[in-house]
Amino acid sequence: MKEEIQIREWEKRVRRVVPYTPGEQPKRQDIIKLNTNECPYPPSPLVKRLAAEYRTDPLRLYPDPDASELVQEIAGYLGVGEEQVFVGVGSDDVLAMAFLAFFNSTKPILFPDITYSFYDVWAELFRIPYRRPKLDGTFRLVKEDYLAENGGIVIANPNAPTGVEEEPELIEEIVARNPDSLVIIDEAYVDFGARSALPLVNRYENVLVVQTFSKSRAMAGMRIGFAVGSKKAIGYLKDVKFSFNSYTMNAPSIAWGAASIRDEDYFRETVGRIVATRERTKKELLRLGFTFPDSRTNFIFASHSSIPARELFEALKEEGIYVRYFDRPRIDNYVRITIGTDEQMDRMISFLERYIGIKRDM
Ligand SMILES: *Cc1c(COP(=O)(O)O)cnc(C)c1O
């Protein structure tokens, strides 16, 4: 008797994708977690107070579909109109909606070969054709690549996982010379000392600047992200969002996110601390024989002169220090190290010192 393997029609119709793999979120509490670019400090004390006082009765009602309180705070903080702000469940949600809304051409969208690895996943999911021009040898964009015909452009600036910031003039030129394309600038890390493309949103209709509360605002667990753009572009984005799910932003996210924006002092202090720790960590890593592109983010993308990155990644993990390793062409000899507290970085540095020392003496 021959058994037939039959693939049913329903299965052939599945919209198949290879999903994005996020960094590990280990269950263990005792590790030093430097693998997903979270903030090592807690959210603003204002958020803590609101959470402690939170009344659950209103949860029986649907939340405000426009998330007005949060939108108002963001618009006021950035000095743009409320109709220029779109909020979502993390910038991943905002970016996915933007891909769905704006990338609807038979021409390929463009993003670099080395960048946030969710872009190609969304392109695959939505069946958007794409091309990935190579960054140059120093992980910089090659401008000409983005002046070719395209169906849209996505640039993370500063880029992930490299940490490299592109000049605002380059970003503007790409936006200006692509009037027929929507250009997304993903600024997940902009608060750590890079220059934002926000000034462009009042001068160009075709640019969308996307930011998040997950890194600099220590609220990755709340899932809040936003886009800022022309009134027209934001309008199109809202139409798609409200055709998908009206109530993505839950009531606590709206209220606590707004509180985080109100506490500007705490935000500046936290970001300042992380930047100071980053600059100190750069010096230590250089001393230990690492090289890295200069980082304007809350992580350092480092390669060692003699020890392979994969080995370092595993040795650190063994020690309970989690960093990120990408087994991909051109970047498989780098580890991406999130900037933690000073104490966490000291522990990592002293482990590396010992490890590299022992290897050297062997
Ligand atoms: C972390 C990150 C995001 C996603 O952030 P969420 O707001 O937590 O969804 C988007 N883009 C880049 C480049 C990131 O590093």
mmCIF file of C-alpha atoms and ligand atoms in Angstrom:
data_model
loop_
_atom_site.group_PDB
_atom_site.id
_atom_site.type_symbol
_atom_site.label_atom_id
_atom_site.label_comp_id
_atom_site.label_asym_id
_atom_site.label_seq_id
_atom_site.Cartn_x
_atom_site.Cartn_y
_atom_site.Cartn_z
ATOM 1 C CA MET A 1 0.000 0.000 0.000
ATOM 2 C CA LYS A 2 1.426 3.328 -1.056
ATOM 3 C CA GLU A 3 0.799 6.277 1.178
ATOM 4 C CA GLU A 4 0.207 9.446 -0.702
ATOM 5 C CA ILE A 5 1.412 12.726 0.628
ATOM 6 C CA GLN A 6 -1.202 15.099 -0.434
ATOM 7 C CA ILE A 7 -0.873 18.835 -0.015
ATOM 8 C CA ARG A 8 -4.323 20.260 0.214
ATOM 9 C CA GLU A 9 -5.317 23.381 -1.616
ATOM 10 C CA TRP A 10 -5.720 25.375 1.615
ATOM 11 C CA GLU A 11 -2.099 24.781 2.442
ATOM 12 C CA LYS A 12 -0.891 25.826 -0.995
ATOM 13 C CA ARG A 13 -2.752 29.087 -0.463
ATOM 14 C CA VAL A 14 -1.017 29.922 2.777
ATOM 15 C CA ARG A 15 0.704 33.300 2.717
ATOM 16 C CA ARG A 16 4.028 31.822 3.700
ATOM 17 C CA VAL A 17 6.830 33.894 5.198
ATOM 18 C CA VAL A 18 10.047 33.329 7.065
ATOM 19 C CA PRO A 19 9.344 35.335 10.221
ATOM 20 C CA TYR A 20 11.554 37.937 11.843
ATOM 21 C CA THR A 21 13.629 36.558 14.729
ATOM 22 C CA PRO A 22 13.748 38.947 17.670
ATOM 23 C CA GLY A 23 16.624 38.903 20.156
ATOM 24 C CA GLU A 24 16.303 36.401 22.957
ATOM 25 C CA GLN A 25 14.216 37.377 26.020
ATOM 26 C CA PRO A 26 15.622 34.902 28.552
ATOM 27 C CA LYS A 27 13.532 33.804 31.510
ATOM 28 C CA ARG A 28 16.524 33.942 33.827
ATOM 29 C CA GLN A 29 16.701 37.126 35.904
ATOM 30 C CA ASP A 30 20.390 37.025 36.762
ATOM 31 C CA ILE A 31 21.810 37.791 33.338
ATOM 32 C CA ILE A 32 23.228 41.039 32.000
ATOM 33 C CA LYS A 33 20.945 41.676 29.065
ATOM 34 C CA LEU A 34 22.677 43.646 26.331
ATOM 35 C CA ASN A 35 21.049 42.001 23.321
ATOM 36 C CA THR A 36 17.928 43.979 22.354
ATOM 37 C CA ASN A 37 18.852 47.641 22.867
ATOM 38 C CA GLU A 38 16.466 48.189 25.741
ATOM 39 C CA CYS A 39 17.063 50.981 28.238
ATOM 40 C CA PRO A 40 18.797 49.829 31.445
ATOM 41 C CA TYR A 41 16.915 52.435 33.499
ATOM 42 C CA PRO A 42 13.213 52.387 34.404
ATOM 43 C CA PRO A 43 10.583 54.564 32.709
ATOM 44 C CA SER A 44 9.865 58.049 34.106
ATOM 45 C CA PRO A 45 8.634 58.169 37.739
ATOM 46 C CA LEU A 46 5.538 59.923 36.337
ATOM 47 C CA VAL A 47 4.693 56.697 34.530
ATOM 48 C CA LYS A 48 5.240 54.735 37.721
ATOM 49 C CA ARG A 49 2.873 57.002 39.633
ATOM 50 C CA LEU A 50 0.145 56.776 36.973
ATOM 51 C CA ALA A 51 0.509 52.997 36.944
ATOM 52 C CA ALA A 52 0.159 52.829 40.736
ATOM 53 C CA GLU A 53 -2.964 54.987 40.647
ATOM 54 C CA TYR A 54 -4.473 53.368 37.577
ATOM 55 C CA ARG A 55 -8.242 52.902 37.740
ATOM 56 C CA THR A 56 -9.357 49.752 36.003
ATOM 57 C CA ASP A 57 -13.069 50.632 35.678
ATOM 58 C CA PRO A 58 -12.621 52.567 32.401
ATOM 59 C CA LEU A 59 -11.071 49.464 30.861
ATOM 60 C CA ARG A 60 -14.594 48.219 30.121
ATOM 61 C CA LEU A 61 -14.749 50.945 27.450
ATOM 62 C CA TYR A 62 -12.915 50.912 24.135
ATOM 63 C CA PRO A 63 -9.923 53.218 24.157
ATOM 64 C CA ASP A 64 -9.820 56.477 22.204
ATOM 65 C CA PRO A 65 -9.258 55.285 18.599
ATOM 66 C CA ASP A 66 -7.319 58.486 17.841
ATOM 67 C CA ALA A 67 -5.154 58.164 20.969
ATOM 68 C CA SER A 68 -5.597 61.954 21.161
ATOM 69 C CA GLU A 69 -3.915 62.490 24.512
ATOM 70 C CA LEU A 70 -0.739 60.805 23.332
ATOM 71 C CA VAL A 71 -0.852 62.405 19.873
ATOM 72 C CA GLN A 72 -1.235 65.869 21.454
ATOM 73 C CA GLU A 73 1.754 65.361 23.731
ATOM 74 C CA ILE A 74 3.970 64.113 20.911
ATOM 75 C CA ALA A 75 2.887 66.908 18.553
ATOM 76 C CA GLY A 76 3.454 69.552 21.227
ATOM 77 C CA TYR A 77 6.836 68.147 22.161
ATOM 78 C CA LEU A 78 8.032 68.024 18.547
ATOM 79 C CA GLY A 79 6.375 71.265 17.465
ATOM 80 C CA VAL A 80 4.276 69.773 14.667
ATOM 81 C CA GLY A 81 0.527 69.669 14.040
ATOM 82 C CA GLU A 82 -1.548 66.922 15.627
ATOM 83 C CA GLU A 83 -2.675 65.881 12.165
ATOM 84 C CA GLN A 84 0.992 65.195 11.381
ATOM 85 C CA VAL A 85 1.336 62.460 14.015
ATOM 86 C CA PHE A 86 0.361 58.801 13.793
ATOM 87 C CA VAL A 87 0.797 56.457 16.769
ATOM 88 C CA GLY A 88 1.003 52.675 16.822
ATOM 89 C CA VAL A 89 1.841 49.594 18.864
ATOM 90 C CA GLY A 90 5.593 50.055 18.731
ATOM 91 C CA SER A 91 7.334 51.423 15.674
ATOM 92 C CA ASP A 92 7.161 47.905 14.243
ATOM 93 C CA ASP A 93 3.400 48.356 13.948
ATOM 94 C CA VAL A 94 3.827 51.857 12.502
ATOM 95 C CA LEU A 95 6.397 50.647 9.971
ATOM 96 C CA ALA A 96 4.288 47.642 8.957
ATOM 97 C CA MET A 97 1.276 49.947 8.373
ATOM 98 C CA ALA A 98 3.455 52.320 6.364
ATOM 99 C CA PHE A 99 4.758 49.473 4.173
ATOM 100 C CA LEU A 100 1.166 48.379 3.581
ATOM 101 C CA ALA A 101 -0.090 51.894 2.860
ATOM 102 C CA PHE A 102 2.691 53.346 0.719
ATOM 103 C CA PHE A 103 4.597 50.529 -0.958
ATOM 104 C CA ASN A 104 2.224 49.476 -3.664
ATOM 105 C CA SER A 105 4.261 49.607 -6.857
ATOM 106 C CA THR A 106 5.736 47.028 -9.208
ATOM 107 C CA LYS A 107 9.049 48.882 -8.889
ATOM 108 C CA PRO A 108 11.252 47.617 -6.063
ATOM 109 C CA ILE A 109 11.501 49.468 -2.780
ATOM 110 C CA LEU A 110 15.055 50.144 -1.621
ATOM 111 C CA PHE A 111 16.820 49.602 1.685
ATOM 112 C CA PRO A 112 20.457 48.693 2.420
ATOM 113 C CA ASP A 113 21.792 45.121 2.551
ATOM 114 C CA ILE A 114 22.741 45.662 6.187
ATOM 115 C CA THR A 115 19.911 47.203 8.187
ATOM 116 C CA TYR A 116 16.980 46.394 10.459
ATOM 117 C CA SER A 117 16.058 42.848 9.509
ATOM 118 C CA PHE A 118 12.320 43.385 9.713
ATOM 119 C CA TYR A 119 12.180 45.364 6.433
ATOM 120 C CA ASP A 120 12.619 42.385 4.138
ATOM 121 C CA VAL A 121 10.160 40.367 6.262
ATOM 122 C CA TRP A 122 7.392 42.956 5.744
ATOM 123 C CA ALA A 123 8.265 43.230 2.061
ATOM 124 C CA GLU A 124 7.926 39.447 1.767
ATOM 125 C CA LEU A 125 4.698 39.362 3.791
ATOM 126 C CA PHE A 126 3.051 42.080 1.695
ATOM 127 C CA ARG A 127 4.575 40.814 -1.585
ATOM 128 C CA ILE A 128 6.376 44.096 -2.173
ATOM 129 C CA PRO A 129 9.330 43.782 -4.564
ATOM 130 C CA TYR A 130 12.572 45.057 -3.006
ATOM 131 C CA ARG A 131 16.256 45.621 -3.672
ATOM 132 C CA ARG A 132 19.036 45.904 -1.130
ATOM 133 C CA PRO A 133 21.924 48.054 -2.378
ATOM 134 C CA LYS A 134 25.186 47.320 -0.562
ATOM 135 C CA LEU A 135 26.465 49.700 2.068
ATOM 136 C CA ASP A 136 30.097 50.657 1.375
ATOM 137 C CA GLY A 137 33.081 49.194 3.262
ATOM 138 C CA THR A 138 32.555 51.586 6.161
ATOM 139 C CA PHE A 139 28.820 50.755 6.373
ATOM 140 C CA ARG A 140 27.796 54.052 4.745
ATOM 141 C CA LEU A 141 24.976 54.517 2.236
ATOM 142 C CA VAL A 142 26.002 54.966 -1.392
ATOM 143 C CA LYS A 143 23.864 57.915 -2.430
ATOM 144 C CA GLU A 144 23.578 57.029 -6.128
ATOM 145 C CA ASP A 145 21.889 53.733 -5.212
ATOM 146 C CA TYR A 146 18.930 55.724 -3.904
ATOM 147 C CA LEU A 147 18.586 57.935 -6.948
ATOM 148 C CA ALA A 148 17.597 54.983 -9.122
ATOM 149 C CA GLU A 149 13.986 54.186 -10.011
ATOM 150 C CA ASN A 150 12.148 52.726 -7.041
ATOM 151 C CA GLY A 151 8.759 52.092 -5.466
ATOM 152 C CA GLY A 152 9.749 53.593 -2.094
ATOM 153 C CA ILE A 153 12.740 53.907 0.234
ATOM 154 C CA VAL A 154 13.434 52.892 3.845
ATOM 155 C CA ILE A 155 16.477 54.155 5.723
ATOM 156 C CA ALA A 156 17.207 53.514 9.391
ATOM 157 C CA ASN A 157 19.195 56.518 10.641
ATOM 158 C CA PRO A 158 21.230 55.926 12.701
ATOM 159 C CA ASN A 159 21.354 52.496 11.141
ATOM 160 C CA ALA A 160 20.941 49.216 13.004
ATOM 161 C CA PRO A 161 22.879 47.078 13.733
ATOM 162 C CA THR A 162 25.841 49.266 12.701
ATOM 163 C CA GLY A 163 25.119 52.394 14.788
ATOM 164 C CA VAL A 164 26.226 54.619 11.902
ATOM 165 C CA GLU A 165 24.598 58.026 11.437
ATOM 166 C CA GLU A 166 24.224 59.503 7.952
ATOM 167 C CA GLU A 167 24.497 63.257 7.361
ATOM 168 C CA PRO A 168 21.176 65.145 7.344
ATOM 169 C CA GLU A 169 22.162 66.649 3.973
ATOM 170 C CA LEU A 170 22.374 63.179 2.431
ATOM 171 C CA ILE A 171 18.963 62.224 3.831
ATOM 172 C CA GLU A 172 17.439 65.436 2.511
ATOM 173 C CA GLU A 173 18.925 64.932 -0.932
ATOM 174 C CA ILE A 174 17.463 61.420 -1.131
ATOM 175 C CA VAL A 175 14.039 62.751 -0.104
ATOM 176 C CA ALA A 176 14.238 65.756 -2.451
ATOM 177 C CA ARG A 177 15.340 63.738 -5.467
ATOM 178 C CA ASN A 178 12.637 61.094 -5.011
ATOM 179 C CA PRO A 179 9.463 63.203 -5.173
ATOM 180 C CA ASP A 180 7.558 60.236 -6.596
ATOM 181 C CA SER A 181 8.448 57.915 -3.713
ATOM 182 C CA LEU A 182 7.521 57.790 -0.074
ATOM 183 C CA VAL A 183 10.737 57.795 1.953
ATOM 184 C CA ILE A 184 10.638 56.324 5.473
ATOM 185 C CA ILE A 185 13.351 57.404 7.905
ATOM 186 C CA ASP A 186 13.382 54.977 10.846
ATOM 187 C CA GLU A 187 14.811 56.943 13.777
ATOM 188 C CA ALA A 188 14.553 54.331 16.539
ATOM 189 C CA TYR A 189 17.922 55.520 17.937
ATOM 190 C CA VAL A 190 17.903 59.213 17.085
ATOM 191 C CA ASP A 191 17.647 60.417 20.701
ATOM 192 C CA PHE A 192 21.156 59.172 21.531
ATOM 193 C CA GLY A 193 22.867 62.059 19.797
ATOM 194 C CA ALA A 194 21.985 61.872 16.097
ATOM 195 C CA ARG A 195 20.341 64.546 13.963
ATOM 196 C CA SER A 196 16.691 63.991 13.091
ATOM 197 C CA ALA A 197 15.000 64.330 9.715
ATOM 198 C CA LEU A 198 11.988 65.912 11.445
ATOM 199 C CA PRO A 199 12.651 69.367 9.929
ATOM 200 C CA LEU A 200 11.947 67.798 6.530
ATOM 201 C CA VAL A 201 8.322 66.919 7.267
ATOM 202 C CA ASN A 202 7.096 70.452 6.732
ATOM 203 C CA ARG A 203 9.006 70.843 3.481
ATOM 204 C CA TYR A 204 8.457 67.494 1.771
ATOM 205 C CA GLU A 205 5.166 65.618 1.528
ATOM 206 C CA ASN A 206 6.901 62.323 0.758
ATOM 207 C CA VAL A 207 8.857 61.765 3.947
ATOM 208 C CA LEU A 208 7.787 59.864 7.035
ATOM 209 C CA VAL A 209 9.905 59.968 10.206
ATOM 210 C CA VAL A 210 9.332 57.020 12.547
ATOM 211 C CA GLN A 211 10.400 56.955 16.207
ATOM 212 C CA THR A 212 9.786 54.738 19.236
ATOM 213 C CA PHE A 213 9.386 54.756 23.021
ATOM 214 C CA SER A 214 11.191 51.410 23.237
ATOM 215 C CA LYS A 215 14.799 52.557 23.458
ATOM 216 C CA SER A 216 15.334 56.091 24.752
ATOM 217 C CA ARG A 217 12.083 56.189 26.760
ATOM 218 C CA ALA A 218 12.534 52.829 28.483
ATOM 219 C CA MET A 219 9.066 51.605 27.490
ATOM 220 C CA ALA A 220 9.671 48.638 25.179
ATOM 221 C CA GLY A 221 7.155 46.657 27.229
ATOM 222 C CA MET A 222 4.369 49.188 26.564
ATOM 223 C CA ARG A 223 4.737 49.021 22.767
ATOM 224 C CA ILE A 224 4.494 52.650 21.612
ATOM 225 C CA GLY A 225 5.847 54.047 18.358
ATOM 226 C CA PHE A 226 4.900 56.933 16.107
ATOM 227 C CA ALA A 227 5.316 58.464 12.677
ATOM 228 C CA VAL A 228 5.521 62.142 11.820
ATOM 229 C CA GLY A 229 4.886 63.380 8.286
ATOM 230 C CA SER A 230 2.879 65.666 6.081
ATOM 231 C CA LYS A 231 -0.816 65.910 6.880
ATOM 232 C CA LYS A 232 -1.475 64.183 3.583
ATOM 233 C CA ALA A 233 0.837 61.205 4.218
ATOM 234 C CA ILE A 234 -0.431 60.760 7.787
ATOM 235 C CA GLY A 235 -4.007 60.835 6.457
ATOM 236 C CA TYR A 236 -3.279 57.947 4.082
ATOM 237 C CA LEU A 237 -1.617 56.016 6.879
ATOM 238 C CA LYS A 238 -4.640 56.482 9.149
ATOM 239 C CA ASP A 239 -7.015 55.297 6.421
ATOM 240 C CA VAL A 240 -5.114 52.019 6.184
ATOM 241 C CA LYS A 241 -4.854 51.628 9.958
ATOM 242 C CA PHE A 242 -8.581 52.214 10.476
ATOM 243 C CA SER A 243 -9.263 49.619 7.786
ATOM 244 C CA PHE A 244 -7.284 47.089 9.773
ATOM 245 C CA ASN A 245 -7.895 47.605 13.505
ATOM 246 C CA SER A 246 -9.263 50.803 15.055
ATOM 247 C CA TYR A 247 -8.215 50.076 18.624
ATOM 248 C CA THR A 248 -4.570 49.141 18.528
ATOM 249 C CA MET A 249 -3.456 51.562 21.252
ATOM 250 C CA ASN A 250 -4.721 50.412 24.636
ATOM 251 C CA ALA A 251 -5.814 52.908 27.271
ATOM 252 C CA PRO A 252 -2.803 52.553 29.620
ATOM 253 C CA SER A 253 -0.374 52.959 26.693
ATOM 254 C CA ILE A 254 -2.051 56.201 25.706
ATOM 255 C CA ALA A 255 -2.013 57.630 29.241
ATOM 256 C CA TRP A 256 1.430 56.433 30.309
ATOM 257 C CA GLY A 257 3.022 57.284 26.977
ATOM 258 C CA ALA A 258 1.727 60.847 27.325
ATOM 259 C CA ALA A 259 3.176 61.016 30.850
ATOM 260 C CA SER A 260 6.572 59.917 29.585
ATOM 261 C CA ILE A 261 6.623 62.796 27.077
ATOM 262 C CA ARG A 262 5.687 65.275 29.828
ATOM 263 C CA ASP A 263 8.724 64.299 31.903
ATOM 264 C CA GLU A 264 11.343 65.859 29.672
ATOM 265 C CA ASP A 265 13.919 66.281 32.455
ATOM 266 C CA TYR A 266 13.952 62.584 33.234
ATOM 267 C CA PHE A 267 14.194 61.725 29.537
ATOM 268 C CA ARG A 268 17.203 64.020 29.009
ATOM 269 C CA GLU A 269 18.926 62.738 32.136
ATOM 270 C CA THR A 270 18.496 59.071 31.168
ATOM 271 C CA VAL A 271 19.656 59.593 27.604
ATOM 272 C CA GLY A 272 22.620 61.655 28.846
ATOM 273 C CA ARG A 273 23.681 58.875 31.168
ATOM 274 C CA ILE A 274 23.528 56.262 28.430
ATOM 275 C CA VAL A 275 25.537 58.472 26.067
ATOM 276 C CA ALA A 276 28.210 59.002 28.754
ATOM 277 C CA THR A 277 28.422 55.251 29.382
ATOM 278 C CA ARG A 278 28.645 54.638 25.645
ATOM 279 C CA GLU A 279 31.560 57.016 25.202
ATOM 280 C CA ARG A 280 33.412 55.406 28.086
ATOM 281 C CA THR A 281 32.692 51.918 26.744
ATOM 282 C CA LYS A 282 34.084 52.916 23.344
ATOM 283 C CA LYS A 283 37.455 53.766 24.946
ATOM 284 C CA GLU A 284 37.557 50.497 26.873
ATOM 285 C CA LEU A 285 36.718 48.437 23.793
ATOM 286 C CA LEU A 286 39.410 50.193 21.751
ATOM 287 C CA ARG A 287 41.921 49.405 24.489
ATOM 288 C CA LEU A 288 40.941 45.722 24.298
ATOM 289 C CA GLY A 289 41.578 45.535 20.554
ATOM 290 C CA PHE A 290 38.061 46.040 19.216
ATOM 291 C CA THR A 291 37.160 48.164 16.222
ATOM 292 C CA PHE A 292 33.713 49.533 15.483
ATOM 293 C CA PRO A 293 31.976 52.148 13.398
ATOM 294 C CA ASP A 294 31.394 55.239 15.529
ATOM 295 C CA SER A 295 28.038 54.800 17.220
ATOM 296 C CA ARG A 296 25.357 57.461 17.696
ATOM 297 C CA THR A 297 23.003 54.925 19.292
ATOM 298 C CA ASN A 298 22.627 52.956 22.532
ATOM 299 C CA PHE A 299 24.711 50.078 21.191
ATOM 300 C CA ILE A 300 28.173 49.418 19.758
ATOM 301 C CA PHE A 301 28.750 47.105 16.798
ATOM 302 C CA ALA A 302 32.168 45.710 17.530
ATOM 303 C CA SER A 303 34.665 43.351 15.942
ATOM 304 C CA HIS A 304 37.807 42.044 17.619
ATOM 305 C CA SER A 305 41.216 41.963 15.952
ATOM 306 C CA SER A 306 41.940 38.329 16.840
ATOM 307 C CA ILE A 307 38.935 36.599 18.420
ATOM 308 C CA PRO A 308 35.998 35.678 16.157
ATOM 309 C CA ALA A 309 32.689 37.342 17.066
ATOM 310 C CA ARG A 310 30.805 34.084 17.343
ATOM 311 C CA GLU A 311 33.280 32.837 19.930
ATOM 312 C CA LEU A 312 32.977 36.068 21.924
ATOM 313 C CA PHE A 313 29.195 35.902 21.729
ATOM 314 C CA GLU A 314 29.230 32.368 23.116
ATOM 315 C CA ALA A 315 31.822 33.070 25.799
ATOM 316 C CA LEU A 316 29.846 36.105 26.975
ATOM 317 C CA LYS A 317 26.644 34.088 27.016
ATOM 318 C CA GLU A 318 28.316 31.408 29.099
ATOM 319 C CA GLU A 319 29.214 34.167 31.538
ATOM 320 C CA GLY A 320 25.568 35.326 31.660
ATOM 321 C CA ILE A 321 26.158 38.373 29.470
ATOM 322 C CA TYR A 322 23.846 38.388 26.455
ATOM 323 C CA VAL A 323 24.815 40.384 23.374
ATOM 324 C CA ARG A 324 23.504 40.008 19.811
ATOM 325 C CA TYR A 325 25.222 38.108 17.043
ATOM 326 C CA PHE A 326 24.057 38.057 13.412
ATOM 327 C CA ASP A 327 25.163 35.112 11.311
ATOM 328 C CA ARG A 328 24.886 37.051 8.060
ATOM 329 C CA PRO A 329 27.258 37.881 5.230
ATOM 330 C CA ARG A 330 29.550 40.887 5.911
ATOM 331 C CA ILE A 331 28.551 41.215 9.582
ATOM 332 C CA ASP A 332 29.271 37.753 10.953
ATOM 333 C CA ASN A 333 32.421 38.946 12.711
ATOM 334 C CA TYR A 334 30.646 41.565 14.815
ATOM 335 C CA VAL A 335 28.771 41.520 18.089
ATOM 336 C CA ARG A 336 26.189 44.183 18.854
ATOM 337 C CA ILE A 337 26.477 45.298 22.451
ATOM 338 C CA THR A 338 23.675 47.339 24.000
ATOM 339 C CA ILE A 339 24.814 50.064 26.400
ATOM 340 C CA GLY A 340 23.704 49.062 29.896
ATOM 341 C CA THR A 341 24.412 50.688 33.246
ATOM 342 C CA ASP A 342 27.995 51.619 34.144
ATOM 343 C CA GLU A 343 28.156 48.624 36.439
ATOM 344 C CA GLN A 344 26.964 46.239 33.734
ATOM 345 C CA MET A 345 29.525 47.578 31.288
ATOM 346 C CA ASP A 346 32.284 47.255 33.883
ATOM 347 C CA ARG A 347 31.395 43.615 34.383
ATOM 348 C CA MET A 348 31.409 42.982 30.667
ATOM 349 C CA ILE A 349 34.726 44.801 30.185
ATOM 350 C CA SER A 350 36.434 42.937 33.022
ATOM 351 C CA PHE A 351 35.223 39.618 31.650
ATOM 352 C CA LEU A 352 36.518 40.521 28.172
ATOM 353 C CA GLU A 353 39.816 41.632 29.672
ATOM 354 C CA ARG A 354 40.275 38.238 31.325
ATOM 355 C CA TYR A 355 39.076 36.271 28.311
ATOM 356 C CA ILE A 356 41.226 38.126 25.807
ATOM 357 C CA GLY A 357 44.209 37.982 28.203
ATOM 358 C CA ILE A 358 43.964 34.211 28.581
ATOM 359 C CA LYS A 359 43.680 33.752 24.809
ATOM 360 C CA ARG A 360 46.689 35.982 24.237
ATOM 361 C CA ASP A 361 48.867 33.964 26.633
ATOM 362 C CA MET A 362 47.908 30.639 25.068
HETATM 363 C C1 LIG B 1 13.978 48.560 17.919
HETATM 364 C C2 LIG B 1 13.754 48.994 16.500
HETATM 365 C C3 LIG B 1 12.480 49.149 15.971
HETATM 366 C C4 LIG B 1 11.234 48.652 16.666
HETATM 367 O O1 LIG B 1 10.942 49.234 17.808
HETATM 368 P P1 LIG B 1 9.537 49.046 18.517
HETATM 369 O O2 LIG B 1 9.062 50.437 18.632
HETATM 370 O O3 LIG B 1 9.852 48.419 19.808
HETATM 371 O O4 LIG B 1 8.630 48.223 17.660
HETATM 372 C C5 LIG B 1 12.342 49.653 14.700
HETATM 373 N N1 LIG B 1 13.404 49.970 13.961
HETATM 374 C C6 LIG B 1 14.656 49.801 14.410
HETATM 375 C C7 LIG B 1 15.799 50.147 13.532
HETATM 376 C C8 LIG B 1 14.857 49.300 15.689
HETATM 377 O O5 LIG B 1 16.097 49.070 16.113
#
